[in-house]
Short mmCIF file of C-alpha atoms and ligand atoms in Angstrom, two decimals:
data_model
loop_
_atom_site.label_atom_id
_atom_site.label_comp_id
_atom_site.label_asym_id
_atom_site.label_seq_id
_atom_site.Cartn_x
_atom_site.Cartn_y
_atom_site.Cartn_z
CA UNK V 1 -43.78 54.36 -66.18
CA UNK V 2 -47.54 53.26 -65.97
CA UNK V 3 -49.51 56.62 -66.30
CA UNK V 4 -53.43 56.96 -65.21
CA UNK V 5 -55.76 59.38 -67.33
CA UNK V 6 -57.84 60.45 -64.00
CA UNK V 7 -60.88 63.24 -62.94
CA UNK V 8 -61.24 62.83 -59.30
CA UNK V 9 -63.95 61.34 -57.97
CA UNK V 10 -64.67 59.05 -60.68
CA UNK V 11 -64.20 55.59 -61.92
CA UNK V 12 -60.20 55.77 -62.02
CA UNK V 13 -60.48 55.42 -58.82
CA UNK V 14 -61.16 52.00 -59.33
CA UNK V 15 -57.53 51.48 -61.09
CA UNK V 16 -55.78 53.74 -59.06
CA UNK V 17 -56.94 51.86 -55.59
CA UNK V 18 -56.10 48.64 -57.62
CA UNK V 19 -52.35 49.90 -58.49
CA UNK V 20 -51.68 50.75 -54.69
CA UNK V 21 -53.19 47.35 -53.54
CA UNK V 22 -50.63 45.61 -56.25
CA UNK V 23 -47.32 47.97 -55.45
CA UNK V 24 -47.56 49.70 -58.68
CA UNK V 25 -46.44 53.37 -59.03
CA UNK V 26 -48.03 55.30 -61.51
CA UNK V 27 -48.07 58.79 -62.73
CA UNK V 28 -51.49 60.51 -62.18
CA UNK V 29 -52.76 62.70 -65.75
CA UNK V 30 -55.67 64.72 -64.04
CA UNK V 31 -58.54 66.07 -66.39
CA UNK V 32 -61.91 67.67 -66.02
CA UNK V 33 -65.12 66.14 -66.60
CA UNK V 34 -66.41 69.86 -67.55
CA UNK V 35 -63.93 71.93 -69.64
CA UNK V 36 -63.80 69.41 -72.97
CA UNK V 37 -60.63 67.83 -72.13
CA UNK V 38 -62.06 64.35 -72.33
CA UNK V 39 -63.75 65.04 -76.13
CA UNK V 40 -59.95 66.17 -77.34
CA UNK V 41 -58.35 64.36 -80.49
CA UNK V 42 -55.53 63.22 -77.73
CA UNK V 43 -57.37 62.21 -75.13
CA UNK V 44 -59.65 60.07 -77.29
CA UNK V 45 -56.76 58.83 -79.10
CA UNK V 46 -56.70 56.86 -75.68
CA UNK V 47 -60.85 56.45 -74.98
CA UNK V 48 -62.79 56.30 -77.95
CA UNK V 49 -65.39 57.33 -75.91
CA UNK V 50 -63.81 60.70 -73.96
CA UNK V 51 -64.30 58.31 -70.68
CA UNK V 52 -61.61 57.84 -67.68
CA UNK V 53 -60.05 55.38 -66.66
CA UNK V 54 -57.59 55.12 -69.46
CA UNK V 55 -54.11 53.75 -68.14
CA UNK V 56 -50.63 53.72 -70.38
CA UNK V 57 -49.63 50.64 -69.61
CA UNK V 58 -46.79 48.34 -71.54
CA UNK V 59 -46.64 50.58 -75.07
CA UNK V 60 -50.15 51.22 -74.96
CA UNK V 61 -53.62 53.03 -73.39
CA UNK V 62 -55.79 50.73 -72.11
CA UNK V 63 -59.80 51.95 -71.72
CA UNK V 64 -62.53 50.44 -69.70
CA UNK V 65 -61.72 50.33 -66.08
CA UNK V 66 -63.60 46.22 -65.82
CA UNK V 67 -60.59 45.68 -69.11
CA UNK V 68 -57.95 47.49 -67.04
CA UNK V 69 -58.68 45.68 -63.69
CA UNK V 70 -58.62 42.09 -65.51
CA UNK V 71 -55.33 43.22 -67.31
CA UNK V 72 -53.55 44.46 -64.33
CA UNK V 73 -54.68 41.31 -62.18
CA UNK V 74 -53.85 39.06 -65.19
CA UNK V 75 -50.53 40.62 -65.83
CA UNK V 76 -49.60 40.52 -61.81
CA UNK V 77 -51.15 37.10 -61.75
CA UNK V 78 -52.63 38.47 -58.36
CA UNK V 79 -56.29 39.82 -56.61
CA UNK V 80 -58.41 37.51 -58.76
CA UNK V 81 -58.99 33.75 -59.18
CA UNK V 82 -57.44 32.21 -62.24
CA UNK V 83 -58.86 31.77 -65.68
CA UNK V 84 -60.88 28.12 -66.08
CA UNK V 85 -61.71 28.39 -61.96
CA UNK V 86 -65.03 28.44 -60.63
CA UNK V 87 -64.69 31.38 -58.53
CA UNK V 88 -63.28 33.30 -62.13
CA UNK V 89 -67.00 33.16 -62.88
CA UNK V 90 -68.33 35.07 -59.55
CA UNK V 91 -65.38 37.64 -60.12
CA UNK V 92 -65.81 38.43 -63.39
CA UNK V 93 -69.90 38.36 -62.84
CA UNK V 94 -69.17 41.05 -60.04
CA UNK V 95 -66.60 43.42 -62.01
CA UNK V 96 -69.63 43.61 -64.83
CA UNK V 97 -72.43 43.63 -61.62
CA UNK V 98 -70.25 47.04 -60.14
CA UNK V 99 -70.17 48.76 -64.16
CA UNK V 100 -74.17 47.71 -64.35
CA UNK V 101 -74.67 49.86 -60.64
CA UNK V 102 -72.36 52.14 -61.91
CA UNK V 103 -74.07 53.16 -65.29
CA UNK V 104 -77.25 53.66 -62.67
CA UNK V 105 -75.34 55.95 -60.63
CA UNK V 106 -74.33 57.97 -63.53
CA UNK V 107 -77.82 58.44 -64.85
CA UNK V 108 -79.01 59.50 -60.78
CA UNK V 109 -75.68 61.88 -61.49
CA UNK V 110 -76.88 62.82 -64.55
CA UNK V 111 -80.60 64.15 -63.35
CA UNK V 112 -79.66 65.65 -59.93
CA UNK V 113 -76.31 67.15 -60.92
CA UNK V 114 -75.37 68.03 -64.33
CA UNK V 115 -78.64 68.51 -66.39
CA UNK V 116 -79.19 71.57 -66.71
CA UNK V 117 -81.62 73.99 -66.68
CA UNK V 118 -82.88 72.26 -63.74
CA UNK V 119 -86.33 72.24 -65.23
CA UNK V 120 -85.11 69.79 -67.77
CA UNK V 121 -84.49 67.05 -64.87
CA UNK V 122 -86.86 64.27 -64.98
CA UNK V 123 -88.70 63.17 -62.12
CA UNK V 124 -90.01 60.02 -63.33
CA UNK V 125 -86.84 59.19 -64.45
CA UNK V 126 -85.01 59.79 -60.99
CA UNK V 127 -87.62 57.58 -59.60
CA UNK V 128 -87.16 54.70 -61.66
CA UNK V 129 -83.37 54.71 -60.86
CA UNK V 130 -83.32 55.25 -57.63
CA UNK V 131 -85.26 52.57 -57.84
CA UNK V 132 -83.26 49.94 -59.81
CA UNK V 133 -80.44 51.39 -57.86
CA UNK V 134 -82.00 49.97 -54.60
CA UNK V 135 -82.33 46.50 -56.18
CA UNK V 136 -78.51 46.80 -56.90
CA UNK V 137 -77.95 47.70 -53.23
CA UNK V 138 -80.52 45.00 -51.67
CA UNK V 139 -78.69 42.38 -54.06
CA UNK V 140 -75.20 43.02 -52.63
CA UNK V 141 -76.49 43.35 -48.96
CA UNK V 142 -77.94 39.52 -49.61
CA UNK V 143 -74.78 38.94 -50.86
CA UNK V 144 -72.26 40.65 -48.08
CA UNK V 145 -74.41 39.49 -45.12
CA UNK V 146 -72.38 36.13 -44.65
CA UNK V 147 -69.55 37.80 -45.78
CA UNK V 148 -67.29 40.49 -46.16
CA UNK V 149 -65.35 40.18 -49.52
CA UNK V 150 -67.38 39.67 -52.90
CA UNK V 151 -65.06 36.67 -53.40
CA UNK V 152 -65.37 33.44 -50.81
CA UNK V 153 -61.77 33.22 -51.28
CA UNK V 154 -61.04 37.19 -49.60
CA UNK V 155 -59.96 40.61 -51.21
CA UNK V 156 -59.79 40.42 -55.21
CA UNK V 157 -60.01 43.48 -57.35
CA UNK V 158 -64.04 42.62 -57.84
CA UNK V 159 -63.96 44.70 -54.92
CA UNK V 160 -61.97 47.62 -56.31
CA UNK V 161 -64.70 47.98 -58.68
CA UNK V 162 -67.82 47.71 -56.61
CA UNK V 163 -66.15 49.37 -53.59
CA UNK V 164 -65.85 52.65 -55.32
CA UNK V 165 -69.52 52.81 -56.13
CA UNK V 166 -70.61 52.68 -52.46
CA UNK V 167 -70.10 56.46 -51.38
CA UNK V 168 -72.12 57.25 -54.26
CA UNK V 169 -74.93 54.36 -53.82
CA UNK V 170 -75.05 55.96 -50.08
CA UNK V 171 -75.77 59.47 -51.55
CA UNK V 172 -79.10 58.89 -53.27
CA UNK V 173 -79.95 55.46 -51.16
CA UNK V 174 -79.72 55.39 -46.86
CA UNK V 175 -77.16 53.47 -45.64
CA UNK V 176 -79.28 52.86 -42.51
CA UNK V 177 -81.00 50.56 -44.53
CA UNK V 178 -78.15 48.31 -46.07
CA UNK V 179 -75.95 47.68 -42.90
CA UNK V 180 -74.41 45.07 -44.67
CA UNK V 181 -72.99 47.35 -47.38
CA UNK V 182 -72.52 50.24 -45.16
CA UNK V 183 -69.62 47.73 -42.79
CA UNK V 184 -68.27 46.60 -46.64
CA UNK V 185 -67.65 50.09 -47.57
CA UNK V 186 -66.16 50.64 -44.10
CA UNK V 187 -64.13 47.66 -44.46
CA UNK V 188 -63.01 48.54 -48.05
CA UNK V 189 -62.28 52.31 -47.41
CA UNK V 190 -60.54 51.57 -44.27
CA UNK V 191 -57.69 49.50 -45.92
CA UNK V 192 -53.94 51.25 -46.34
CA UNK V 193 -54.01 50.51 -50.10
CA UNK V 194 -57.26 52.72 -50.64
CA UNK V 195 -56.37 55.35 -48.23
CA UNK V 196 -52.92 55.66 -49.97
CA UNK V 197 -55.14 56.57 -53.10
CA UNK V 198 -58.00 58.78 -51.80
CA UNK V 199 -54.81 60.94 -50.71
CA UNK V 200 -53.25 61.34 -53.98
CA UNK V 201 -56.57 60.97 -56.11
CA UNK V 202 -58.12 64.57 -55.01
CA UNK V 203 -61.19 66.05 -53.81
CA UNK V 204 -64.76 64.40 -55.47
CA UNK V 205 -65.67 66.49 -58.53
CA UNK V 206 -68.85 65.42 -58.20
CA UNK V 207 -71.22 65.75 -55.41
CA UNK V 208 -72.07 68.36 -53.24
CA UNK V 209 -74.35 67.18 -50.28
CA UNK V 210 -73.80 64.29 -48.40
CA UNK V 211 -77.63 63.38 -49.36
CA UNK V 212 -80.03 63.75 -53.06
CA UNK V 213 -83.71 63.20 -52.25
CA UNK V 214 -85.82 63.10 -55.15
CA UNK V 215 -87.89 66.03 -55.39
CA UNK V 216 -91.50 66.10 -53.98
CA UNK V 217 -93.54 68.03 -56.42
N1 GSH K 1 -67.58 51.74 -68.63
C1 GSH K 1 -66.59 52.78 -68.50
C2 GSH K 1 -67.30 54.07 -68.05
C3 GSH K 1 -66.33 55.21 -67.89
C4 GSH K 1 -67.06 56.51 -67.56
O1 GSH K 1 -68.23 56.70 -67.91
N2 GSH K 1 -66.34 57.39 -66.87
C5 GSH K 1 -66.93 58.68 -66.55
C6 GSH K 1 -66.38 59.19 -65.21
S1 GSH K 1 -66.85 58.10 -63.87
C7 GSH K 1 -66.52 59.68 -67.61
O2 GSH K 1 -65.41 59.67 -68.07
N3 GSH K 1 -67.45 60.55 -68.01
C8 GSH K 1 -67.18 61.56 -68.96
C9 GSH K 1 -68.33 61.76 -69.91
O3 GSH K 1 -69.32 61.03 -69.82
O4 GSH K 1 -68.22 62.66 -70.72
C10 GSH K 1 -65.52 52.34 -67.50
O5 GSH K 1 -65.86 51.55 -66.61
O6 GSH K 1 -64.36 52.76 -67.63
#
């Protein structure tokens, strides 16, 4: 049985959307991003670096959800172009493009969530990536103008990967501003494969407004 090491509301998503869209079952492992789970001997065993996704998979724990995704596809030879293609390049170019957005959305996590005491939060800093955030977000609405899949070719699990990060892009970045993005994540959340998985992933850990302006002071 294929087990996923999962903390709703993060990155596993990613793998678990991807296992409904290819007709996997899995078993969910759920852990905490707060109580020290993730820095355990056994967990890391699985992560080196105490990070979900990690998926059991074939006699093994695979880490890195942009590894698992190209594993999975590879070893279902489906929801990506093949190896040597052209259109290999622009997915594998847009599985690292949705980890680069994502690392941006952690650090935005970081300073309006989880630092703590408050005072240590860094305005400056929340400027700066909100702003490379928003030249993420205006590079993918170029993109998804003309079309409505990352790939040409239709759905491929590129868009597992980015279409997880769009709820959170959408919480410190207006979606009136990126129509574009705002009908892909409509498109993407709306499909029976990712709704099967938002039910059985849990409630986000994460955020608790809809909205994180960056302080005016
Ligand atoms: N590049 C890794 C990043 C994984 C990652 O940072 N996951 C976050 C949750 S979204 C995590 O486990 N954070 C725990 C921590 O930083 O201690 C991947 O794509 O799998």
């Amino acid at each position: 049985m294929i087990r996923l090491h999962h903390v709703p509301g993060s990155r596993s998503m990613r793998v678990l959307w991807l296992l409904e869209e290819l007709g996997l079952p899995c078993e969910l492992q759920v852990w905490s991003l707060t109580d020290g789970g993730l820095r355990s001997p056994e967990f890391q065993a699985m992560s080196p670096a105490g990070r979900v996704p990690a998926l059991q998979i074939d006699g093994r724990a695979i880490f890195e959800s942009g590894a698992i995704v190209q594993y999975l596809t590879e070893r279902e030879d489906r929801l990506a172009p093949a190896p040597g293609t052209t259109e290999r390049a622009a997915f594998l170019e847009w599985v690292g493009f949705a980890e680069t957005q994502a690392n941006i959305l952690q650090a935005l996590n970081i300073q309006h969530i989880f630092l703590r005491p408050a005072a240590a939060r860094s305005i400056p800093l929340m400027k700066l990536d909100t702003k490379r955030l928003a030249v993420t977000a205006r590079a993918l609405e170029r993109h998804l103008t003309d079309q409505d899949r990352l790939l040409p070719s239709g759905f491929s699990a590129a868009d597992c990967m980015m279409g997880f990060n769009i709820d959170a892009v959408f919480r410190f970045l207006p979606a009136t501003e990126f129509p574009a993005l705002a009908a892909y994540r409509d498109h993407m959340t709306a499909r029976p494969a990712y709704q099967r998985a938002k039910a059985r992933a849990g409630g986000d850990s994460i955020y608790e407004r809809d909205f994180y302006e960056v302080p005016d002071v």
